JSON list of C-alpha atoms in Angstrom, two decimals:
[
{"chain": "A", "resi": 219, "resn": "UNK", "atom": "CA", "xyz": [-0.12, -15.67, -9.13]},
{"chain": "A", "resi": 220, "resn": "UNK", "atom": "CA", "xyz": [-0.21, -11.74, -9.57]},
{"chain": "A", "resi": 221, "resn": "UNK", "atom": "CA", "xyz": [2.41, -9.97, -9.22]},
{"chain": "A", "resi": 222, "resn": "UNK", "atom": "CA", "xyz": [3.92, -6.12, -10.16]},
{"chain": "A", "resi": 223, "resn": "UNK", "atom": "CA", "xyz": [6.59, -5.52, -11.34]},
{"chain": "A", "resi": 224, "resn": "UNK", "atom": "CA", "xyz": [7.91, -1.81, -12.46]},
{"chain": "A", "resi": 225, "resn": "UNK", "atom": "CA", "xyz": [11.24, -0.23, -13.30]},
{"chain": "A", "resi": 226, "resn": "UNK", "atom": "CA", "xyz": [14.16, 0.15, -10.96]},
{"chain": "A", "resi": 227, "resn": "UNK", "atom": "CA", "xyz": [15.77, 3.90, -9.96]},
{"chain": "A", "resi": 228, "resn": "UNK", "atom": "CA", "xyz": [16.79, 5.64, -8.79]},
{"chain": "A", "resi": 229, "resn": "UNK", "atom": "CA", "xyz": [15.47, 8.27, -11.16]},
{"chain": "A", "resi": 230, "resn": "UNK", "atom": "CA", "xyz": [17.46, 11.48, -11.02]},
{"chain": "A", "resi": 231, "resn": "UNK", "atom": "CA", "xyz": [15.30, 14.80, -12.97]},
{"chain": "A", "resi": 232, "resn": "UNK", "atom": "CA", "xyz": [16.18, 18.43, -13.34]},
{"chain": "A", "resi": 233, "resn": "UNK", "atom": "CA", "xyz": [13.24, 20.84, -12.53]},
{"chain": "A", "resi": 234, "resn": "UNK", "atom": "CA", "xyz": [10.13, 20.73, -15.90]},
{"chain": "A", "resi": 235, "resn": "UNK", "atom": "CA", "xyz": [11.67, 17.55, -17.31]},
{"chain": "A", "resi": 236, "resn": "UNK", "atom": "CA", "xyz": [9.06, 15.11, -18.31]},
{"chain": "A", "resi": 237, "resn": "UNK", "atom": "CA", "xyz": [8.61, 11.68, -16.22]},
{"chain": "A", "resi": 238, "resn": "UNK", "atom": "CA", "xyz": [7.27, 8.05, -17.11]},
{"chain": "A", "resi": 239, "resn": "UNK", "atom": "CA", "xyz": [8.06, 5.52, -14.33]},
{"chain": "A", "resi": 240, "resn": "UNK", "atom": "CA", "xyz": [7.29, 2.05, -16.44]},
{"chain": "A", "resi": 241, "resn": "UNK", "atom": "CA", "xyz": [4.39, -0.42, -14.73]},
{"chain": "A", "resi": 242, "resn": "UNK", "atom": "CA", "xyz": [3.77, -4.15, -15.67]},
{"chain": "A", "resi": 243, "resn": "UNK", "atom": "CA", "xyz": [1.56, -6.32, -14.21]},
{"chain": "A", "resi": 244, "resn": "UNK", "atom": "CA", "xyz": [0.21, -9.83, -14.24]},
{"chain": "A", "resi": 245, "resn": "UNK", "atom": "CA", "xyz": [-2.70, -10.87, -13.21]},
{"chain": "A", "resi": 246, "resn": "UNK", "atom": "CA", "xyz": [-5.34, -13.86, -13.78]},
{"chain": "A", "resi": 247, "resn": "UNK", "atom": "CA", "xyz": [-8.45, -11.88, -13.22]},
{"chain": "A", "resi": 248, "resn": "UNK", "atom": "CA", "xyz": [-9.58, -8.02, -14.20]},
{"chain": "A", "resi": 249, "resn": "UNK", "atom": "CA", "xyz": [-8.09, -5.80, -11.46]},
{"chain": "A", "resi": 250, "resn": "UNK", "atom": "CA", "xyz": [-7.74, -2.48, -10.20]},
{"chain": "A", "resi": 251, "resn": "UNK", "atom": "CA", "xyz": [-4.94, -0.53, -10.51]},
{"chain": "A", "resi": 252, "resn": "UNK", "atom": "CA", "xyz": [-2.81, 2.39, -8.90]},
{"chain": "A", "resi": 253, "resn": "UNK", "atom": "CA", "xyz": [0.10, 4.64, -8.01]},
{"chain": "A", "resi": 254, "resn": "UNK", "atom": "CA", "xyz": [1.45, 5.77, -4.76]},
{"chain": "A", "resi": 255, "resn": "UNK", "atom": "CA", "xyz": [2.91, 7.67, -3.11]},
{"chain": "A", "resi": 256, "resn": "UNK", "atom": "CA", "xyz": [5.63, 7.79, -0.31]},
{"chain": "A", "resi": 257, "resn": "UNK", "atom": "CA", "xyz": [7.24, 11.04, 1.15]},
{"chain": "A", "resi": 258, "resn": "UNK", "atom": "CA", "xyz": [10.74, 10.33, 3.58]},
{"chain": "A", "resi": 259, "resn": "UNK", "atom": "CA", "xyz": [9.15, 9.30, 7.01]},
{"chain": "A", "resi": 260, "resn": "UNK", "atom": "CA", "xyz": [5.42, 9.42, 5.56]},
{"chain": "A", "resi": 261, "resn": "UNK", "atom": "CA", "xyz": [3.07, 6.33, 4.70]},
{"chain": "A", "resi": 262, "resn": "UNK", "atom": "CA", "xyz": [1.45, 5.82, 1.45]},
{"chain": "A", "resi": 263, "resn": "UNK", "atom": "CA", "xyz": [-0.63, 8.34, 0.08]},
{"chain": "A", "resi": 264, "resn": "UNK", "atom": "CA", "xyz": [-2.85, 6.82, -3.23]},
{"chain": "A", "resi": 265, "resn": "UNK", "atom": "CA", "xyz": [-1.64, 9.51, -6.05]},
{"chain": "A", "resi": 266, "resn": "UNK", "atom": "CA", "xyz": [-4.74, 7.80, -8.47]},
{"chain": "A", "resi": 267, "resn": "UNK", "atom": "CA", "xyz": [-6.56, 4.43, -9.53]},
{"chain": "A", "resi": 268, "resn": "UNK", "atom": "CA", "xyz": [-8.13, 3.07, -12.44]},
{"chain": "A", "resi": 269, "resn": "UNK", "atom": "CA", "xyz": [-10.34, -0.11, -12.25]},
{"chain": "A", "resi": 270, "resn": "UNK", "atom": "CA", "xyz": [-10.58, -1.28, -16.19]},
{"chain": "A", "resi": 271, "resn": "UNK", "atom": "CA", "xyz": [-9.30, -0.88, -18.95]},
{"chain": "A", "resi": 272, "resn": "UNK", "atom": "CA", "xyz": [-8.59, 2.44, -20.64]},
{"chain": "A", "resi": 273, "resn": "UNK", "atom": "CA", "xyz": [-9.88, 4.23, -17.92]},
{"chain": "A", "resi": 274, "resn": "UNK", "atom": "CA", "xyz": [-6.65, 6.74, -17.25]},
{"chain": "A", "resi": 275, "resn": "UNK", "atom": "CA", "xyz": [-6.57, 7.64, -14.23]},
{"chain": "A", "resi": 276, "resn": "UNK", "atom": "CA", "xyz": [-4.97, 11.99, -13.22]},
{"chain": "A", "resi": 277, "resn": "UNK", "atom": "CA", "xyz": [-4.22, 13.67, -10.11]},
{"chain": "A", "resi": 278, "resn": "UNK", "atom": "CA", "xyz": [-2.01, 16.65, -9.60]},
{"chain": "A", "resi": 279, "resn": "UNK", "atom": "CA", "xyz": [-0.09, 16.64, -12.74]},
{"chain": "A", "resi": 280, "resn": "UNK", "atom": "CA", "xyz": [-0.07, 12.92, -12.76]},
{"chain": "A", "resi": 281, "resn": "UNK", "atom": "CA", "xyz": [-1.63, 10.37, -14.89]},
{"chain": "A", "resi": 282, "resn": "UNK", "atom": "CA", "xyz": [-1.86, 7.01, -15.89]},
{"chain": "A", "resi": 283, "resn": "UNK", "atom": "CA", "xyz": [-3.77, 4.53, -17.95]},
{"chain": "A", "resi": 284, "resn": "UNK", "atom": "CA", "xyz": [-4.77, 0.71, -18.26]},
{"chain": "A", "resi": 285, "resn": "UNK", "atom": "CA", "xyz": [-3.65, -1.05, -21.12]},
{"chain": "A", "resi": 286, "resn": "UNK", "atom": "CA", "xyz": [-4.65, -4.28, -20.47]},
{"chain": "A", "resi": 287, "resn": "UNK", "atom": "CA", "xyz": [-3.59, -5.12, -23.50]},
{"chain": "A", "resi": 288, "resn": "UNK", "atom": "CA", "xyz": [0.55, -4.34, -22.85]},
{"chain": "A", "resi": 289, "resn": "UNK", "atom": "CA", "xyz": [-1.30, -5.74, -18.93]},
{"chain": "A", "resi": 290, "resn": "UNK", "atom": "CA", "xyz": [1.08, -1.98, -18.56]},
{"chain": "A", "resi": 291, "resn": "UNK", "atom": "CA", "xyz": [-0.16, 0.77, -16.28]},
{"chain": "A", "resi": 292, "resn": "UNK", "atom": "CA", "xyz": [2.78, 3.58, -16.58]},
{"chain": "A", "resi": 293, "resn": "UNK", "atom": "CA", "xyz": [3.08, 7.41, -14.90]},
{"chain": "A", "resi": 294, "resn": "UNK", "atom": "CA", "xyz": [3.54, 9.90, -16.47]},
{"chain": "A", "resi": 295, "resn": "UNK", "atom": "CA", "xyz": [3.83, 13.35, -15.45]},
{"chain": "A", "resi": 296, "resn": "UNK", "atom": "CA", "xyz": [4.39, 16.08, -18.67]},
{"chain": "A", "resi": 297, "resn": "UNK", "atom": "CA", "xyz": [7.11, 18.80, -15.81]},
{"chain": "A", "resi": 298, "resn": "UNK", "atom": "CA", "xyz": [8.38, 17.92, -12.46]},
{"chain": "A", "resi": 299, "resn": "UNK", "atom": "CA", "xyz": [9.18, 19.55, -9.26]},
{"chain": "A", "resi": 300, "resn": "UNK", "atom": "CA", "xyz": [11.33, 19.15, -7.12]},
{"chain": "A", "resi": 301, "resn": "UNK", "atom": "CA", "xyz": [8.60, 18.64, -3.96]},
{"chain": "A", "resi": 302, "resn": "UNK", "atom": "CA", "xyz": [7.67, 15.36, -6.17]},
{"chain": "A", "resi": 303, "resn": "UNK", "atom": "CA", "xyz": [10.59, 14.19, -5.17]},
{"chain": "A", "resi": 304, "resn": "UNK", "atom": "CA", "xyz": [9.39, 10.69, -3.36]},
{"chain": "A", "resi": 305, "resn": "UNK", "atom": "CA", "xyz": [9.02, 7.23, -4.26]},
{"chain": "A", "resi": 306, "resn": "UNK", "atom": "CA", "xyz": [6.37, 5.87, -6.75]},
{"chain": "A", "resi": 307, "resn": "UNK", "atom": "CA", "xyz": [4.40, 1.91, -6.11]},
{"chain": "A", "resi": 308, "resn": "UNK", "atom": "CA", "xyz": [2.39, 0.66, -8.42]},
{"chain": "A", "resi": 309, "resn": "UNK", "atom": "CA", "xyz": [-0.14, -1.62, -7.11]},
{"chain": "A", "resi": 310, "resn": "UNK", "atom": "CA", "xyz": [-2.86, -4.07, -7.85]},
{"chain": "A", "resi": 311, "resn": "UNK", "atom": "CA", "xyz": [-6.27, -5.49, -6.58]},
{"chain": "A", "resi": 312, "resn": "UNK", "atom": "CA", "xyz": [-8.16, -8.11, -7.44]},
{"chain": "A", "resi": 313, "resn": "UNK", "atom": "CA", "xyz": [-11.46, -9.77, -6.21]},
{"chain": "A", "resi": 314, "resn": "UNK", "atom": "CA", "xyz": [-9.19, -13.59, -6.55]},
{"chain": "A", "resi": 315, "resn": "UNK", "atom": "CA", "xyz": [-6.68, -12.44, -3.74]},
{"chain": "A", "resi": 316, "resn": "UNK", "atom": "CA", "xyz": [-9.13, -10.42, -1.60]},
{"chain": "A", "resi": 317, "resn": "UNK", "atom": "CA", "xyz": [-8.53, -7.58, -2.72]},
{"chain": "A", "resi": 318, "resn": "UNK", "atom": "CA", "xyz": [-5.15, -7.56, -1.33]},
{"chain": "A", "resi": 319, "resn": "UNK", "atom": "CA", "xyz": [-3.22, -5.08, -2.29]},
{"chain": "A", "resi": 320, "resn": "UNK", "atom": "CA", "xyz": [0.48, -5.75, -4.60]},
{"chain": "A", "resi": 321, "resn": "UNK", "atom": "CA", "xyz": [2.97, -4.01, -4.99]},
{"chain": "A", "resi": 322, "resn": "UNK", "atom": "CA", "xyz": [6.04, -3.37, -6.80]},
{"chain": "A", "resi": 323, "resn": "UNK", "atom": "CA", "xyz": [9.01, -2.65, -5.72]},
{"chain": "A", "resi": 324, "resn": "UNK", "atom": "CA", "xyz": [9.26, 1.16, -6.48]},
{"chain": "A", "resi": 325, "resn": "UNK", "atom": "CA", "xyz": [10.89, 3.44, -8.54]},
{"chain": "A", "resi": 326, "resn": "UNK", "atom": "CA", "xyz": [12.52, 6.24, -5.80]},
{"chain": "A", "resi": 327, "resn": "UNK", "atom": "CA", "xyz": [12.42, 9.11, -7.88]},
{"chain": "A", "resi": 328, "resn": "UNK", "atom": "CA", "xyz": [15.06, 12.85, -7.36]},
{"chain": "A", "resi": 329, "resn": "UNK", "atom": "CA", "xyz": [14.21, 15.45, -8.67]},
{"chain": "A", "resi": 330, "resn": "UNK", "atom": "CA", "xyz": [16.60, 18.27, -9.05]},
{"chain": "A", "resi": 331, "resn": "UNK", "atom": "CA", "xyz": [16.66, 21.84, -9.44]},
{"chain": "B", "resi": 218, "resn": "UNK", "atom": "CA", "xyz": [-13.00, 12.76, 8.05]},
{"chain": "B", "resi": 219, "resn": "UNK", "atom": "CA", "xyz": [-9.74, 11.97, 10.68]},
{"chain": "B", "resi": 220, "resn": "UNK", "atom": "CA", "xyz": [-7.30, 10.26, 7.98]},
{"chain": "B", "resi": 221, "resn": "UNK", "atom": "CA", "xyz": [-6.27, 6.51, 9.50]},
{"chain": "B", "resi": 222, "resn": "UNK", "atom": "CA", "xyz": [-3.94, 6.69, 13.17]},
{"chain": "B", "resi": 223, "resn": "UNK", "atom": "CA", "xyz": [-1.53, 4.51, 14.00]},
{"chain": "B", "resi": 224, "resn": "UNK", "atom": "CA", "xyz": [0.52, 4.04, 17.29]},
{"chain": "B", "resi": 225, "resn": "UNK", "atom": "CA", "xyz": [2.96, 3.80, 18.96]},
{"chain": "B", "resi": 226, "resn": "UNK", "atom": "CA", "xyz": [4.93, 5.57, 15.62]},
{"chain": "B", "resi": 227, "resn": "UNK", "atom": "CA", "xyz": [8.80, 4.29, 16.94]},
{"chain": "B", "resi": 228, "resn": "UNK", "atom": "CA", "xyz": [9.06, 1.68, 18.73]},
{"chain": "B", "resi": 229, "resn": "UNK", "atom": "CA", "xyz": [12.48, -0.08, 19.61]},
{"chain": "B", "resi": 230, "resn": "UNK", "atom": "CA", "xyz": [12.14, -3.86, 20.96]},
{"chain": "B", "resi": 231, "resn": "UNK", "atom": "CA", "xyz": [14.68, -6.61, 21.77]},
{"chain": "B", "resi": 232, "resn": "UNK", "atom": "CA", "xyz": [14.88, -10.11, 19.97]},
{"chain": "B", "resi": 233, "resn": "UNK", "atom": "CA", "xyz": [12.58, -12.48, 22.49]},
{"chain": "B", "resi": 234, "resn": "UNK", "atom": "CA", "xyz": [9.93, -9.79, 23.63]},
{"chain": "B", "resi": 235, "resn": "UNK", "atom": "CA", "xyz": [6.47, -8.61, 21.81]},
{"chain": "B", "resi": 236, "resn": "UNK", "atom": "CA", "xyz": [4.86, -5.47, 20.59]},
{"chain": "B", "resi": 237, "resn": "UNK", "atom": "CA", "xyz": [1.67, -4.58, 19.89]},
{"chain": "B", "resi": 238, "resn": "UNK", "atom": "CA", "xyz": [0.92, -2.05, 17.78]},
{"chain": "B", "resi": 239, "resn": "UNK", "atom": "CA", "xyz": [-2.42, -0.11, 17.14]},
{"chain": "B", "resi": 240, "resn": "UNK", "atom": "CA", "xyz": [-4.56, 1.33, 14.02]},
{"chain": "B", "resi": 241, "resn": "UNK", "atom": "CA", "xyz": [-7.59, 3.46, 14.26]},
{"chain": "B", "resi": 242, "resn": "UNK", "atom": "CA", "xyz": [-9.41, 3.56, 10.63]},
{"chain": "B", "resi": 243, "resn": "UNK", "atom": "CA", "xyz": [-11.31, 6.79, 9.00]},
{"chain": "B", "resi": 244, "resn": "UNK", "atom": "CA", "xyz": [-14.28, 6.57, 10.64]},
{"chain": "B", "resi": 245, "resn": "UNK", "atom": "CA", "xyz": [-17.11, 4.39, 8.77]},
{"chain": "B", "resi": 246, "resn": "UNK", "atom": "CA", "xyz": [-14.80, 2.26, 7.44]},
{"chain": "B", "resi": 247, "resn": "UNK", "atom": "CA", "xyz": [-15.19, -1.53, 8.48]},
{"chain": "B", "resi": 248, "resn": "UNK", "atom": "CA", "xyz": [-11.65, -3.27, 6.71]},
{"chain": "B", "resi": 249, "resn": "UNK", "atom": "CA", "xyz": [-8.12, -2.71, 8.33]},
{"chain": "B", "resi": 250, "resn": "UNK", "atom": "CA", "xyz": [-5.41, -4.63, 6.49]},
{"chain": "B", "resi": 251, "resn": "UNK", "atom": "CA", "xyz": [-1.50, -4.60, 7.56]},
{"chain": "B", "resi": 252, "resn": "UNK", "atom": "CA", "xyz": [1.63, -4.12, 5.48]},
{"chain": "B", "resi": 253, "resn": "UNK", "atom": "CA", "xyz": [5.33, -4.88, 6.54]},
{"chain": "B", "resi": 254, "resn": "UNK", "atom": "CA", "xyz": [7.32, -2.71, 4.55]},
{"chain": "B", "resi": 255, "resn": "UNK", "atom": "CA", "xyz": [11.19, -3.70, 4.92]},
{"chain": "B", "resi": 256, "resn": "UNK", "atom": "CA", "xyz": [14.33, -2.18, 2.18]},
{"chain": "B", "resi": 257, "resn": "UNK", "atom": "CA", "xyz": [14.33, -6.24, 1.09]},
{"chain": "B", "resi": 258, "resn": "UNK", "atom": "CA", "xyz": [11.80, -7.63, 1.01]},
{"chain": "B", "resi": 259, "resn": "UNK", "atom": "CA", "xyz": [9.23, -4.46, -0.11]},
{"chain": "B", "resi": 260, "resn": "UNK", "atom": "CA", "xyz": [5.49, -3.79, 0.95]},
{"chain": "B", "resi": 261, "resn": "UNK", "atom": "CA", "xyz": [3.95, -7.00, 2.11]},
{"chain": "B", "resi": 262, "resn": "UNK", "atom": "CA", "xyz": [0.37, -8.03, 3.14]},
{"chain": "B", "resi": 263, "resn": "UNK", "atom": "CA", "xyz": [-0.27, -9.56, 6.40]},
{"chain": "B", "resi": 264, "resn": "UNK", "atom": "CA", "xyz": [-3.63, -9.73, 6.83]},
{"chain": "B", "resi": 265, "resn": "UNK", "atom": "CA", "xyz": [-7.15, -7.76, 6.94]},
{"chain": "B", "resi": 266, "resn": "UNK", "atom": "CA", "xyz": [-10.09, -7.70, 8.76]},
{"chain": "B", "resi": 267, "resn": "UNK", "atom": "CA", "xyz": [-13.10, -7.20, 8.57]},
{"chain": "B", "resi": 268, "resn": "UNK", "atom": "CA", "xyz": [-15.94, -7.06, 11.01]},
{"chain": "B", "resi": 269, "resn": "UNK", "atom": "CA", "xyz": [-13.55, -8.18, 13.82]},
{"chain": "B", "resi": 270, "resn": "UNK", "atom": "CA", "xyz": [-13.18, -11.62, 11.81]},
{"chain": "B", "resi": 271, "resn": "UNK", "atom": "CA", "xyz": [-9.57, -11.97, 9.96]},
{"chain": "B", "resi": 272, "resn": "UNK", "atom": "CA", "xyz": [-11.08, -12.44, 6.50]},
{"chain": "B", "resi": 273, "resn": "UNK", "atom": "CA", "xyz": [-7.28, -11.78, 4.33]},
{"chain": "B", "resi": 274, "resn": "UNK", "atom": "CA", "xyz": [-4.26, -13.33, 5.63]},
{"chain": "B", "resi": 275, "resn": "UNK", "atom": "CA", "xyz": [-0.56, -12.96, 3.65]},
{"chain": "B", "resi": 276, "resn": "UNK", "atom": "CA", "xyz": [2.52, -15.60, 4.26]},
{"chain": "B", "resi": 277, "resn": "UNK", "atom": "CA", "xyz": [3.69, -14.97, 7.29]},
{"chain": "B", "resi": 278, "resn": "UNK", "atom": "CA", "xyz": [4.75, -17.00, 10.45]},
{"chain": "B", "resi": 279, "resn": "UNK", "atom": "CA", "xyz": [2.39, -17.44, 13.70]},
{"chain": "B", "resi": 280, "resn": "UNK", "atom": "CA", "xyz": [4.58, -14.89, 15.59]},
{"chain": "B", "resi": 281, "resn": "UNK", "atom": "CA", "xyz": [2.07, -12.82, 13.64]},
{"chain": "B", "resi": 282, "resn": "UNK", "atom": "CA", "xyz": [-1.45, -12.16, 14.26]},
{"chain": "B", "resi": 283, "resn": "UNK", "atom": "CA", "xyz": [-3.93, -9.94, 15.10]},
{"chain": "B", "resi": 284, "resn": "UNK", "atom": "CA", "xyz": [-7.41, -8.69, 16.04]},
{"chain": "B", "resi": 285, "resn": "UNK", "atom": "CA", "xyz": [-10.13, -6.29, 15.53]},
{"chain": "B", "resi": 286, "resn": "UNK", "atom": "CA", "xyz": [-12.69, -4.42, 17.84]},
{"chain": "B", "resi": 287, "resn": "UNK", "atom": "CA", "xyz": [-15.90, -4.11, 17.06]},
{"chain": "B", "resi": 288, "resn": "UNK", "atom": "CA", "xyz": [-14.99, -0.07, 16.74]},
{"chain": "B", "resi": 289, "resn": "UNK", "atom": "CA", "xyz": [-13.14, -1.08, 13.81]},
{"chain": "B", "resi": 290, "resn": "UNK", "atom": "CA", "xyz": [-9.80, -0.34, 15.31]},
{"chain": "B", "resi": 291, "resn": "UNK", "atom": "CA", "xyz": [-7.22, -3.42, 14.88]},
{"chain": "B", "resi": 292, "resn": "UNK", "atom": "CA", "xyz": [-3.97, -4.35, 16.78]},
{"chain": "B", "resi": 293, "resn": "UNK", "atom": "CA", "xyz": [-1.74, -6.69, 15.23]},
{"chain": "B", "resi": 294, "resn": "UNK", "atom": "CA", "xyz": [0.37, -8.29, 17.92]},
{"chain": "B", "resi": 295, "resn": "UNK", "atom": "CA", "xyz": [4.46, -10.31, 16.93]},
{"chain": "B", "resi": 296, "resn": "UNK", "atom": "CA", "xyz": [5.50, -12.45, 19.53]},
{"chain": "B", "resi": 297, "resn": "UNK", "atom": "CA", "xyz": [9.04, -13.14, 20.13]},
{"chain": "B", "resi": 298, "resn": "UNK", "atom": "CA", "xyz": [10.62, -11.30, 17.62]},
{"chain": "B", "resi": 299, "resn": "UNK", "atom": "CA", "xyz": [13.44, -11.09, 15.90]},
{"chain": "B", "resi": 300, "resn": "UNK", "atom": "CA", "xyz": [15.75, -8.86, 14.00]},
{"chain": "B", "resi": 301, "resn": "UNK", "atom": "CA", "xyz": [13.98, -9.39, 10.73]},
{"chain": "B", "resi": 302, "resn": "UNK", "atom": "CA", "xyz": [10.93, -8.14, 12.11]},
{"chain": "B", "resi": 303, "resn": "UNK", "atom": "CA", "xyz": [12.52, -4.74, 12.21]},
{"chain": "B", "resi": 304, "resn": "UNK", "atom": "CA", "xyz": [10.21, -2.78, 10.06]},
{"chain": "B", "resi": 305, "resn": "UNK", "atom": "CA", "xyz": [7.89, -0.32, 9.30]},
{"chain": "B", "resi": 306, "resn": "UNK", "atom": "CA", "xyz": [3.96, -1.60, 9.64]},
{"chain": "B", "resi": 307, "resn": "UNK", "atom": "CA", "xyz": [1.46, 0.05, 7.87]},
{"chain": "B", "resi": 308, "resn": "UNK", "atom": "CA", "xyz": [-2.15, 0.42, 8.41]},
{"chain": "B", "resi": 309, "resn": "UNK", "atom": "CA", "xyz": [-4.37, 0.95, 5.87]},
{"chain": "B", "resi": 310, "resn": "UNK", "atom": "CA", "xyz": [-8.59, 1.39, 5.90]},
{"chain": "B", "resi": 311, "resn": "UNK", "atom": "CA", "xyz": [-10.59, 1.00, 3.12]},
{"chain": "B", "resi": 312, "resn": "UNK", "atom": "CA", "xyz": [-14.01, 0.82, 1.66]},
{"chain": "B", "resi": 313, "resn": "UNK", "atom": "CA", "xyz": [-15.46, -1.26, -0.56]},
{"chain": "B", "resi": 314, "resn": "UNK", "atom": "CA", "xyz": [-18.06, -0.74, -3.37]},
{"chain": "B", "resi": 315, "resn": "UNK", "atom": "CA", "xyz": [-19.82, -2.90, -5.07]},
{"chain": "B", "resi": 316, "resn": "UNK", "atom": "CA", "xyz": [-22.13, -2.15, -9.14]},
{"chain": "B", "resi": 317, "resn": "UNK", "atom": "CA", "xyz": [-24.01, -5.59, -10.24]},
{"chain": "B", "resi": 318, "resn": "UNK", "atom": "CA", "xyz": [-20.53, -7.66, -11.49]},
{"chain": "B", "resi": 319, "resn": "UNK", "atom": "CA", "xyz": [-17.78, -5.02, -11.26]},
{"chain": "B", "resi": 320, "resn": "UNK", "atom": "CA", "xyz": [-16.43, -4.67, -6.62]},
{"chain": "B", "resi": 321, "resn": "UNK", "atom": "CA", "xyz": [-13.66, -2.15, -6.18]},
{"chain": "B", "resi": 322, "resn": "UNK", "atom": "CA", "xyz": [-12.17, -1.71, -3.06]},
{"chain": "B", "resi": 323, "resn": "UNK", "atom": "CA", "xyz": [-9.83, 1.81, -2.45]},
{"chain": "B", "resi": 324, "resn": "UNK", "atom": "CA", "xyz": [-7.39, 1.35, 0.61]},
{"chain": "B", "resi": 325, "resn": "UNK", "atom": "CA", "xyz": [-6.04, 4.66, 2.47]},
{"chain": "B", "resi": 326, "resn": "UNK", "atom": "CA", "xyz": [-3.04, 4.66, 4.39]},
{"chain": "B", "resi": 327, "resn": "UNK", "atom": "CA", "xyz": [-1.58, 5.39, 8.36]},
{"chain": "B", "resi": 328, "resn": "UNK", "atom": "CA", "xyz": [1.69, 6.58, 8.58]},
{"chain": "B", "resi": 329, "resn": "UNK", "atom": "CA", "xyz": [2.82, 3.81, 9.88]},
{"chain": "B", "resi": 330, "resn": "UNK", "atom": "CA", "xyz": [4.77, 2.15, 13.15]},
{"chain": "B", "resi": 331, "resn": "UNK", "atom": "CA", "xyz": [8.75, 1.96, 13.32]},
{"chain": "B", "resi": 332, "resn": "UNK", "atom": "CA", "xyz": [9.37, -1.35, 15.12]},
{"chain": "B", "resi": 333, "resn": "UNK", "atom": "CA", "xyz": [13.38, -1.64, 15.45]},
{"chain": "B", "resi": 334, "resn": "UNK", "atom": "CA", "xyz": [14.12, -4.95, 17.32]},
{"chain": "B", "resi": 335, "resn": "UNK", "atom": "CA", "xyz": [18.47, -5.37, 18.61]}
]
């Protein structure tokens, strides 16, 4: 079945550092890919999405490109801020699974001043 | 547009009891999905309701059930609570987009209900 693997955290970075969180997936069909963010005590917020190969999703300085050849959707940000400290989840949905979101385990990010 | 709302935000129950959680989707969204989040298992899909019918189901025991009303509001019920049911329960409402052979679904999450089973 479909699955998502993302790098384990926690990831600790200094403010203004470059961020990469790796995410790879396996899927039988042509999934849509998502990054969600969860701040402490809150639900999930959609950060960005991509629906087909080579699409680049972007939002709030974060970017991720849907790479079908490497089955990857890595999250990047050029300069992180303390306010980016949160848990980041990579996810996929596919018509074959009725669009249920299949999440990675999450990566905790801590940005220090 | 108002977002997804979930009530209550926090619940404390004891083993053996049952609990009902409520979710109101974004206006116009007809699909509601439920997810369980625990530190050990992460985020897992419970079920999805669309137009008052369960359309998709995850791999959870029958103690977990749900329903959807004509106004798209949804409830989930857990009977005979176990300690392992302690979790954050997240509701998501969604819309579907279809054009030709391309289809797409985007889910918007509520803040969750934190259930503690003692």
